[in-house]
Coordinates of C-alpha atoms in Angstrom, one line a residue:
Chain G
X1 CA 42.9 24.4 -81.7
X2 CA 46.4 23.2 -82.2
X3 CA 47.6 26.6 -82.7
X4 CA 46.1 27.4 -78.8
X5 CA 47.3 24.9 -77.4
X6 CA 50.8 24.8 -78.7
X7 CA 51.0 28.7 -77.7
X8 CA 49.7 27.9 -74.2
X9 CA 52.2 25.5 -74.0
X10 CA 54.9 27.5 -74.8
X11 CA 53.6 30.2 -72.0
X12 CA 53.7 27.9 -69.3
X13 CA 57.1 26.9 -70.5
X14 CA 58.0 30.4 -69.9
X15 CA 56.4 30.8 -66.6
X16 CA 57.9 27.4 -65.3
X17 CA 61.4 29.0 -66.0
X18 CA 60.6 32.3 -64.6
X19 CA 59.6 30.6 -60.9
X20 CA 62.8 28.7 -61.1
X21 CA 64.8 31.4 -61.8
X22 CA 63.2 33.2 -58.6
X23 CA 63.0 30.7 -56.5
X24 CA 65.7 28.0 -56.9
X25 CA 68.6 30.4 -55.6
X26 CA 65.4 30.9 -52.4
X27 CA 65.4 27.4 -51.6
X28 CA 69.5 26.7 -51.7
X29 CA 69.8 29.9 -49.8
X30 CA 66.5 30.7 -48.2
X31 CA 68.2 34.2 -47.3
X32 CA 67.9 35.4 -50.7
X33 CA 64.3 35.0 -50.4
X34 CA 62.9 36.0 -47.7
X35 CA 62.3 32.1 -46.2
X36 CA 64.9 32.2 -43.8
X37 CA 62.7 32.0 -40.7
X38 CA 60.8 29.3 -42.5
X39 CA 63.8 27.2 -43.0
X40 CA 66.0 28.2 -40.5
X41 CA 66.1 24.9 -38.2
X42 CA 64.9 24.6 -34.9
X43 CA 67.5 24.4 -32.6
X44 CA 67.7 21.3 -30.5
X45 CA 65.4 21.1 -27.6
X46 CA 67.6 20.5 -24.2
X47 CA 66.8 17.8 -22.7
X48 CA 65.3 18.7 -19.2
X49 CA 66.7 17.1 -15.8
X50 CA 65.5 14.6 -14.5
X51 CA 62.9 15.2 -11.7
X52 CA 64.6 14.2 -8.6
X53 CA 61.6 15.2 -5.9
X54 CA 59.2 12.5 -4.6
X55 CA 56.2 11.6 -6.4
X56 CA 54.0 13.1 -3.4
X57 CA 55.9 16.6 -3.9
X58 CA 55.4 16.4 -7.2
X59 CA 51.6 15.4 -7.2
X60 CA 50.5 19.3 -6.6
X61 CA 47.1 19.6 -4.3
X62 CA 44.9 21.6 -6.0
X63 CA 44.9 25.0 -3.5
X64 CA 48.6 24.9 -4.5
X65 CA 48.1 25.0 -8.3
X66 CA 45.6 28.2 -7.7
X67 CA 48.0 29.9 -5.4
X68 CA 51.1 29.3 -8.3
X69 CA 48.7 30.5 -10.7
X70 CA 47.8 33.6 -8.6
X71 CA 51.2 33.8 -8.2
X72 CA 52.2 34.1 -11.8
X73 CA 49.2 36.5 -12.4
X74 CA 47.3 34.7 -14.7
X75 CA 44.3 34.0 -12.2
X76 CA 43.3 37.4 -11.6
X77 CA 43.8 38.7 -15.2
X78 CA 41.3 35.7 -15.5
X79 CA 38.8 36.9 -12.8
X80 CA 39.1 40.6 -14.0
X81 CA 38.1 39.2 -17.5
X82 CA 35.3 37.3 -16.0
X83 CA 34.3 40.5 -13.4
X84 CA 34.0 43.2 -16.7
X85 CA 32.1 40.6 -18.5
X86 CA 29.4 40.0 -15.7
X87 CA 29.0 44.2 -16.0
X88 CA 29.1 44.4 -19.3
X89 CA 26.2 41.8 -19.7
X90 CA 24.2 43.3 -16.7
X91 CA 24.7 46.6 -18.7
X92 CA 23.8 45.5 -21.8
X93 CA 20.6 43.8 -19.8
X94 CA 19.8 47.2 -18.3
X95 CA 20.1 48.9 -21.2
X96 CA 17.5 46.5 -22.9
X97 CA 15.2 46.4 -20.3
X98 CA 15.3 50.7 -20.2
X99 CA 14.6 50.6 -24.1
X100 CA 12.1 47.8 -24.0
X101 CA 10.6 50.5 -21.0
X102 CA 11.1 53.6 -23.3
X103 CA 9.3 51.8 -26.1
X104 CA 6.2 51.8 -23.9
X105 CA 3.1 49.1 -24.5
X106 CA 4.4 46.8 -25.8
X107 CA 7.3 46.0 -23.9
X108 CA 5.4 46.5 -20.9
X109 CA 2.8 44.1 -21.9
X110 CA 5.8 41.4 -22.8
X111 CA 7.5 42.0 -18.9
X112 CA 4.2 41.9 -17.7
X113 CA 3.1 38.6 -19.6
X114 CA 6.9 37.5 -18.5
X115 CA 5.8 38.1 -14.8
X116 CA 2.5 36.9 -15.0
X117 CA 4.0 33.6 -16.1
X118 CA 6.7 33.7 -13.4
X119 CA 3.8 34.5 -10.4
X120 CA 1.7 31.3 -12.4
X121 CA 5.0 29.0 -12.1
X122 CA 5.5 30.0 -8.6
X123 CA 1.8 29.2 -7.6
X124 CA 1.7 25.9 -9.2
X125 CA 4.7 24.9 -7.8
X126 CA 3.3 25.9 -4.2
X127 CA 0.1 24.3 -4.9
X128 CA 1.8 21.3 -5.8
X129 CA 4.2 21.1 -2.6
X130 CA 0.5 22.2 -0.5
X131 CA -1.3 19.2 -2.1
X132 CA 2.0 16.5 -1.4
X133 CA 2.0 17.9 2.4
X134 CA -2.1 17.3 2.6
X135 CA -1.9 14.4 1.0
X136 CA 0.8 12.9 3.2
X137 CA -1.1 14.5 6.7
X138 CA -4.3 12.9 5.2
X139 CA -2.4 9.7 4.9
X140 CA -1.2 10.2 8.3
X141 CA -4.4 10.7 9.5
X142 CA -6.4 7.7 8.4
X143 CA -4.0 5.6 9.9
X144 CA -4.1 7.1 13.2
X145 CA -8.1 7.0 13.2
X146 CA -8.1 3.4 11.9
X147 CA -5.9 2.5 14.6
X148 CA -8.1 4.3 17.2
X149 CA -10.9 2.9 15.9
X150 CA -12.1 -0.9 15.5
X151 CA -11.5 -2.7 13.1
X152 CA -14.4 -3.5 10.3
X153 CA -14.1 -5.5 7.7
X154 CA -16.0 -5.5 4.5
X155 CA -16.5 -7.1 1.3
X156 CA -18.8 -7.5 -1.4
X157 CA -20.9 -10.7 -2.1
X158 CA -21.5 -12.4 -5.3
X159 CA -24.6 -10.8 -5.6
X160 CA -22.9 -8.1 -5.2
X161 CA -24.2 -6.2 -1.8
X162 CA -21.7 -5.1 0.6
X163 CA -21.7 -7.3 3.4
X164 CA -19.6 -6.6 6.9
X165 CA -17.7 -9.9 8.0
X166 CA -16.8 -8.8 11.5
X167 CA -17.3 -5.1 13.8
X168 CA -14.5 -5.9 15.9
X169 CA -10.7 -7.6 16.1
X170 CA -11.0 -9.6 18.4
X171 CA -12.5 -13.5 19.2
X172 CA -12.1 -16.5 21.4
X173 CA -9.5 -19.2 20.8
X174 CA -10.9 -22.6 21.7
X175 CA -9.5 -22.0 25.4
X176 CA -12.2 -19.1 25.4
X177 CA -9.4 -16.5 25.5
X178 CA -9.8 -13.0 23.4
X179 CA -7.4 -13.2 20.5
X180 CA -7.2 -10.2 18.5
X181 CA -7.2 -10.7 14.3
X182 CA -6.5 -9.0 11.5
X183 CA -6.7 -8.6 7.9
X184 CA -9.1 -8.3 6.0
X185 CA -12.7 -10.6 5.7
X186 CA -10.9 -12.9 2.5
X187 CA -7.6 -13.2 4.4
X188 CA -9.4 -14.5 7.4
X189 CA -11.6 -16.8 5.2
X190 CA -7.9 -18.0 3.9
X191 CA -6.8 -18.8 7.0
X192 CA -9.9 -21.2 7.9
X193 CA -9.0 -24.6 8.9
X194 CA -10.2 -27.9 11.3
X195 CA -9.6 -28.1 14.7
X196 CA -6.7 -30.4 14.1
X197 CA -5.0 -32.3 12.0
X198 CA -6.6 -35.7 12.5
X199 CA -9.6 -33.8 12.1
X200 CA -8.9 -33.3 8.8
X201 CA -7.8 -36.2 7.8
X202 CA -10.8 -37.9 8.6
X203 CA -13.0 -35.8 6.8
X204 CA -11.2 -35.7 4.2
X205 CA -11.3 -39.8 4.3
X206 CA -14.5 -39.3 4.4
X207 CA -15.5 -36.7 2.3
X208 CA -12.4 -36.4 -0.5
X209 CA -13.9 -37.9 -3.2
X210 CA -17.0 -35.7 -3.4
X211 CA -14.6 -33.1 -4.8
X212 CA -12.2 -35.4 -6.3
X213 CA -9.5 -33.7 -3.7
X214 CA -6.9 -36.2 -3.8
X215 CA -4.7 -35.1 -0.6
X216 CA -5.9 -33.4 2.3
X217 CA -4.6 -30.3 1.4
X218 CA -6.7 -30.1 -1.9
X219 CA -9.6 -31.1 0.2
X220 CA -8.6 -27.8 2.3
X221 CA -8.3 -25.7 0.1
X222 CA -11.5 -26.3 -1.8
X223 CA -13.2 -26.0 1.6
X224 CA -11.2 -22.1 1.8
X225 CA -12.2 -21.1 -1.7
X226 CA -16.0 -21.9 -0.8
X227 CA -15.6 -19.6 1.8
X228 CA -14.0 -17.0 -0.1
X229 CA -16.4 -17.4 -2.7
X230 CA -19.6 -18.7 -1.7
X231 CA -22.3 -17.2 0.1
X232 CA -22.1 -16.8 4.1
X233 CA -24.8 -18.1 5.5
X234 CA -26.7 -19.1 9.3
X235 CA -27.7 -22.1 10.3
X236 CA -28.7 -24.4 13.3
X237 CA -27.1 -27.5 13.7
X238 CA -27.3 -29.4 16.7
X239 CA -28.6 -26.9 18.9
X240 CA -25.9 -24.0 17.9
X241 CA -26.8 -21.0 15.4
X242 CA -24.0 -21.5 13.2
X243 CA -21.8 -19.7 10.3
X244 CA -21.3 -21.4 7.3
X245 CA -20.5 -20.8 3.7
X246 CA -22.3 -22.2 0.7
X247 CA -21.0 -22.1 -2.8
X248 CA -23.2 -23.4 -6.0
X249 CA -20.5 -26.2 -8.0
X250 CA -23.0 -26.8 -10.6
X251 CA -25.7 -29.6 -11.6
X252 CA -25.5 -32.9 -10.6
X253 CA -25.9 -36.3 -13.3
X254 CA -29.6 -36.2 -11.9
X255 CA -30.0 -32.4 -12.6
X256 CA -30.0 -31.1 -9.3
X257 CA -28.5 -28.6 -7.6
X258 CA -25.1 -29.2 -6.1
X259 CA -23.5 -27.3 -3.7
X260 CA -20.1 -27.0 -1.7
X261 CA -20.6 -26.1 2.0
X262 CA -18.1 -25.5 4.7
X263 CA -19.7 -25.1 8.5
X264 CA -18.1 -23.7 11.2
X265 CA -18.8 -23.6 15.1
X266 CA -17.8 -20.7 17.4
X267 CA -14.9 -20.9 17.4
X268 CA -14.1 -20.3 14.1
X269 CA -13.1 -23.7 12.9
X270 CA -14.2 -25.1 10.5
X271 CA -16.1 -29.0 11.3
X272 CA -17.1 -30.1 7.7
X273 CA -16.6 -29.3 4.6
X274 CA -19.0 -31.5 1.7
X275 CA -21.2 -31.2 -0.9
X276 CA -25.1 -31.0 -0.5
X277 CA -28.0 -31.3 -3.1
X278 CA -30.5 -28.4 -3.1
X279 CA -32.6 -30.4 -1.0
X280 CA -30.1 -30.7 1.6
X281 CA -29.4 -27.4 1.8
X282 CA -32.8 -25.8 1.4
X283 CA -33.8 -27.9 4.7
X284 CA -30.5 -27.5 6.9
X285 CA -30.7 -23.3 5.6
X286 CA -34.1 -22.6 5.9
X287 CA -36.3 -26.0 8.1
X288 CA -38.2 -26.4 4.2
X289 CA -37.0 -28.4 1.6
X290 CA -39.2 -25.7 -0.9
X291 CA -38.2 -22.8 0.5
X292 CA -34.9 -22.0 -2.0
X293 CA -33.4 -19.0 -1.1
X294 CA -29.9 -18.5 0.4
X295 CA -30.5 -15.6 3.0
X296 CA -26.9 -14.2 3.1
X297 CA -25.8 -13.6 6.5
X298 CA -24.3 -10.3 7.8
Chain M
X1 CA -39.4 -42.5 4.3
X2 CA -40.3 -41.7 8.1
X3 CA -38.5 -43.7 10.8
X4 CA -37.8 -43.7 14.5
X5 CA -34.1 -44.2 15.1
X6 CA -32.1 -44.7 17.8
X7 CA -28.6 -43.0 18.1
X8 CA -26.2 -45.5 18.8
X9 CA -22.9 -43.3 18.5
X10 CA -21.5 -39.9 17.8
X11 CA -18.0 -39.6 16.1
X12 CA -15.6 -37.5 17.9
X13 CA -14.0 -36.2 14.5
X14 CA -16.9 -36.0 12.5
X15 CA -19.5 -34.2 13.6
X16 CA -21.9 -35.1 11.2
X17 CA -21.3 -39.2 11.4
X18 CA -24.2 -40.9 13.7
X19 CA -24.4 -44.3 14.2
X20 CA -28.4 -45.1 13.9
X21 CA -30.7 -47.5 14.5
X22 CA -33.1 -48.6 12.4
X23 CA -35.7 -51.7 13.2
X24 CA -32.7 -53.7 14.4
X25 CA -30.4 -52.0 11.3
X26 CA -27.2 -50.3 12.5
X27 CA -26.5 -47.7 10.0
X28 CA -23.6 -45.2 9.7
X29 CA -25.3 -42.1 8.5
X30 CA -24.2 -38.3 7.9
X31 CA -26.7 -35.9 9.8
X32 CA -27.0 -32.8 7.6
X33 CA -29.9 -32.0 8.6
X34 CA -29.5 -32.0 12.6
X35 CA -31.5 -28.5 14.3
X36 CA -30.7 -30.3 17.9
X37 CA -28.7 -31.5 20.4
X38 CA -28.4 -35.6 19.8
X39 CA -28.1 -38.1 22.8
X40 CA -26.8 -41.4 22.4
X41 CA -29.5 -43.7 23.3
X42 CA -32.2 -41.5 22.5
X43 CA -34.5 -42.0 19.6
X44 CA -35.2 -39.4 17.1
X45 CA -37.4 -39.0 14.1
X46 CA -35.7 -39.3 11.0
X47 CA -35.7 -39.1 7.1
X48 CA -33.3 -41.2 4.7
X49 CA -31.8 -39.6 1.7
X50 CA -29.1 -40.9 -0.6
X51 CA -26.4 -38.7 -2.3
X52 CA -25.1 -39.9 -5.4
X53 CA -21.8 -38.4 -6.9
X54 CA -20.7 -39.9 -10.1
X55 CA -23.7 -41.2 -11.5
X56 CA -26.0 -44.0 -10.7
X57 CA -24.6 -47.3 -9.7
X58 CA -28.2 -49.2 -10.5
X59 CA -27.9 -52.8 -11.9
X60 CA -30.3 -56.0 -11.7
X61 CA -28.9 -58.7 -9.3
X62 CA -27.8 -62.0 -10.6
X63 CA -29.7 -65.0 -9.0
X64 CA -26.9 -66.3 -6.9
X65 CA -27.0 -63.0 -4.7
X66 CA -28.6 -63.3 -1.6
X67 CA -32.0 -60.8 -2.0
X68 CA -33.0 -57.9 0.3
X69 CA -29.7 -56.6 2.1
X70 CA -27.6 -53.6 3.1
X71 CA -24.2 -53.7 2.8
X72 CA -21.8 -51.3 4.6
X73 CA -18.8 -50.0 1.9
X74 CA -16.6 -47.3 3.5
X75 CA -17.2 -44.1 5.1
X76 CA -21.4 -43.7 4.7
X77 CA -21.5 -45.4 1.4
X78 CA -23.4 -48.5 0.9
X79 CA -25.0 -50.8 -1.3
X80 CA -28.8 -51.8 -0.9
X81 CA -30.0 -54.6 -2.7
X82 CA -33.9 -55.2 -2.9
X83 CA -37.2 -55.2 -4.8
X84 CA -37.8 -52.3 -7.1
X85 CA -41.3 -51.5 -6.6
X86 CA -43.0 -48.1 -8.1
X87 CA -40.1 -46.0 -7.7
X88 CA -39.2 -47.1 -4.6
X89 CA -36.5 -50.0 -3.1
X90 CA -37.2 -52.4 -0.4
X91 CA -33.8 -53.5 1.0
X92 CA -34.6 -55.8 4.3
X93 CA -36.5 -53.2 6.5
X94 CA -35.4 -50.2 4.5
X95 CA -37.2 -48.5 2.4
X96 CA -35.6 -45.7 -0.2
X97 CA -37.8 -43.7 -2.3
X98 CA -35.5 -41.3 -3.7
X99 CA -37.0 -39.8 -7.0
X100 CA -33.8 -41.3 -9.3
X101 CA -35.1 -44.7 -8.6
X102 CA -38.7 -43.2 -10.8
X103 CA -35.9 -43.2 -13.6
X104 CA -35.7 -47.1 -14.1
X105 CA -39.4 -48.2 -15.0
X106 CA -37.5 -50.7 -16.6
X107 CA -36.3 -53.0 -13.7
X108 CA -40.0 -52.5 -12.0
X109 CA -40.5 -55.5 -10.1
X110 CA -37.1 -57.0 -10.1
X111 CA -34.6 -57.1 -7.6
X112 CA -31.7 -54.6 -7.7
X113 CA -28.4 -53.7 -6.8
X114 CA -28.2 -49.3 -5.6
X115 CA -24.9 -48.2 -4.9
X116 CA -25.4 -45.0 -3.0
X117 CA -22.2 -42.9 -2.4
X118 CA -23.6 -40.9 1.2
X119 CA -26.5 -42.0 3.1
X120 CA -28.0 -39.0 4.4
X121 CA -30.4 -38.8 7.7
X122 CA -32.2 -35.5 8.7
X123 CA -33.8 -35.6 12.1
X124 CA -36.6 -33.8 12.1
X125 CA -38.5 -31.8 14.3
X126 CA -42.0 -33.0 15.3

């Protein structure tokens, strides 16, 4: 192991004298060796003049840069390049599609598959531009035949039968004039309120409590959820066949039936809104304290 | 209980308020039962009822009250004070026989104190 190593040893000795003697002389005179262009020195780049022109001359537009470079040749050897490349590819496409033809089934079968798919693409594409346009003319068209046509508004009732509020958009204001409305049944219901404000504020002296409303407001907005909610109904009170709404709020500490009601006159506004036991309301809704069914009006 | 009143006032606000009546009783009352066109001065056939809200305000009277009497609170609540007599109260020339009175065996015979929180009147038609 020794002896190998010592003789490996003295080989590489050998060799290490052998590259100086080859190459030292190389790098003092790199002529001797061939290296000269390696170590021949670059000479010193000249430093360039200054640019004396304007910074506007100087900023080149970008027609100007294509003209220099059209100028200087480079542009069209480019183009050229670009021009035999396009007809080479559309040769070597040609060429493909002639052998795929020559082969016979099979590649017919694949450009016919390739076209089916194409002609499948193209129809979905129309059919989908076809349904946008109908969609968009049926849009149009409901609109123009609801505004040519009266309003009717509909909802469904809590026992769930569809129910129309109104057949036409327009009533009288309490000066008897037509006033046109809008929205729908629920808005309308929203937008119920007293004659006045004093008008409210009285009832709601009177009648607050029975909801535990503790402003005027509250006690107005309770009376607008019951009609939103509750059931419409017809009633005669004081010689007028009247709309009101009825809404069940549960059982009272004597077991009975309690009920929010909010009655309305002609007009539209609303002259009370309480709370009435089933008695109460069996006898104003139907003349017979035992008759207990709510006959929703239309 | 039946009685023949006589409209002594309509409220311009509230529809419902009527100032009745009753055997010499002045009574403000809310009409929600009214199928008709009311005149002041006019006597109608009517029907008490009381509403209660928040439970019955029913309590034996001490002896230093004054017995048989209707007192006016606020709005159409009022307090009657009279004999409890087989489920029904005599208060002066009133007389309520609303079924929550069957509900208090236990003051039968003595004289009580009834809150009631609306007094109701339906006229009725004859």
């Amino acid at each position: 192991m020794m002896g190998y190593s010592f003789t490996a040893y003295r080989w590489f000795r050998r060799l290490c004298a052998v590259w100086l003697l080859l190459l030292a002389p190389g790098l003092i005179v790199p002529e001797l060796v061939g290296f000269g262009a390696v170590a021949e020195a670059k000479p010193a780049r000249e430093a360039r003049p200054r640019e004396t022109r304007p910074r506007e001359a100087r900023q080149e537009t970008r027609p100007a840069r294509e003209a220099r470079r059209i100028e200087r040749g480079s542009g069209t050897r480019s183009e050229a390049k670009r021009e035999r490349l396009r007809e080479r590819q559309s040769a070597r496409t040609e060429t493909r599609r002639e052998s795929f033809r020559e082969r016979g089934r099979f590649s017919d079968r694949g450009f016919a598959r390739t076209e089916r798919r194409q002609e499948r693409q193209r129809l979905r594409t129309e059919q989908r531009r076809f349904n946008t346009d109908r969609s968009s003319d049926r849009r149009m068209l409901t609109r123009e035949r609801r505004a040519a046509q009266p309003s009717r508004s509909f909802s469904i009732n809590r026992a769930g039968r569809i129910e129309r509020i109104s057949n036409n958009n327009s009533s009288r204001n309490k000066l008897g004039k037509n006033v046109i409305r809008s929205g729908s049944a629920a808005a309308s219901r929203n937008r119920l309120n007293f004659g006045n404000s004093s008008t409210l504020a009285s009832h709601f002296q009177k009648h607050g409590k029975e909801f535990g409303a503790a402003t005027a407001k509250a006690y107005l907005k309770v009376g607008r959820d019951i009609a939103r909610t509750g059931y419409k109904v017809r009633y005669n009170y004081k010689g007028e066949r009247r709309t009101g709404y009825i809404a069940f709020m549960g059982n009272s500490s004597r077991g009975e039936a309690k009920f929010g009601f909010v009655g309305t006159n002609r007009q539209g506004v609303i002259t009370t809104i309480h709370t009435k036991n089933g008695a109460d309301a069996w006898k104003m809704l139907n003349g017979n304290q035992r008759d207990k069914n709510i006959r929703i009006a239309r | 209980m039946r009685y023949t009143a006589k409209v002594m006032g309509l409220d311009e606000d509230i529809e419902e308020a009527v100032l009745l009546s009753i055997d010499g009783i002045v009574l403000n009352c809310f009409a929600s039962v009214c199928p008709y066109q009311l005149q002041i001065g006019a006597e109608y056939h009517v029907q008490l009822h009381t509403t209660i809200f928040n439970g019955c305000d029913i309590a034996p009277v001490d002896d230093g009250e004054s017995h048989a009497a209707v007192n006016y609170i606020d709005a159409f609540s009022y307090v009657f004070v009279g004999l409890l007599s087989k489920g029904r109260l005599i208060a002066d020339r009133i007389i309520l026989d609303d079924a929550v009175l069957l509900d208090f065996e236990s003051f039968e015979g003595s004289t009580v104190r009834f809150k009631v929180d609306r007094l109701d009147v339906w006229f009725l038609e004859d």
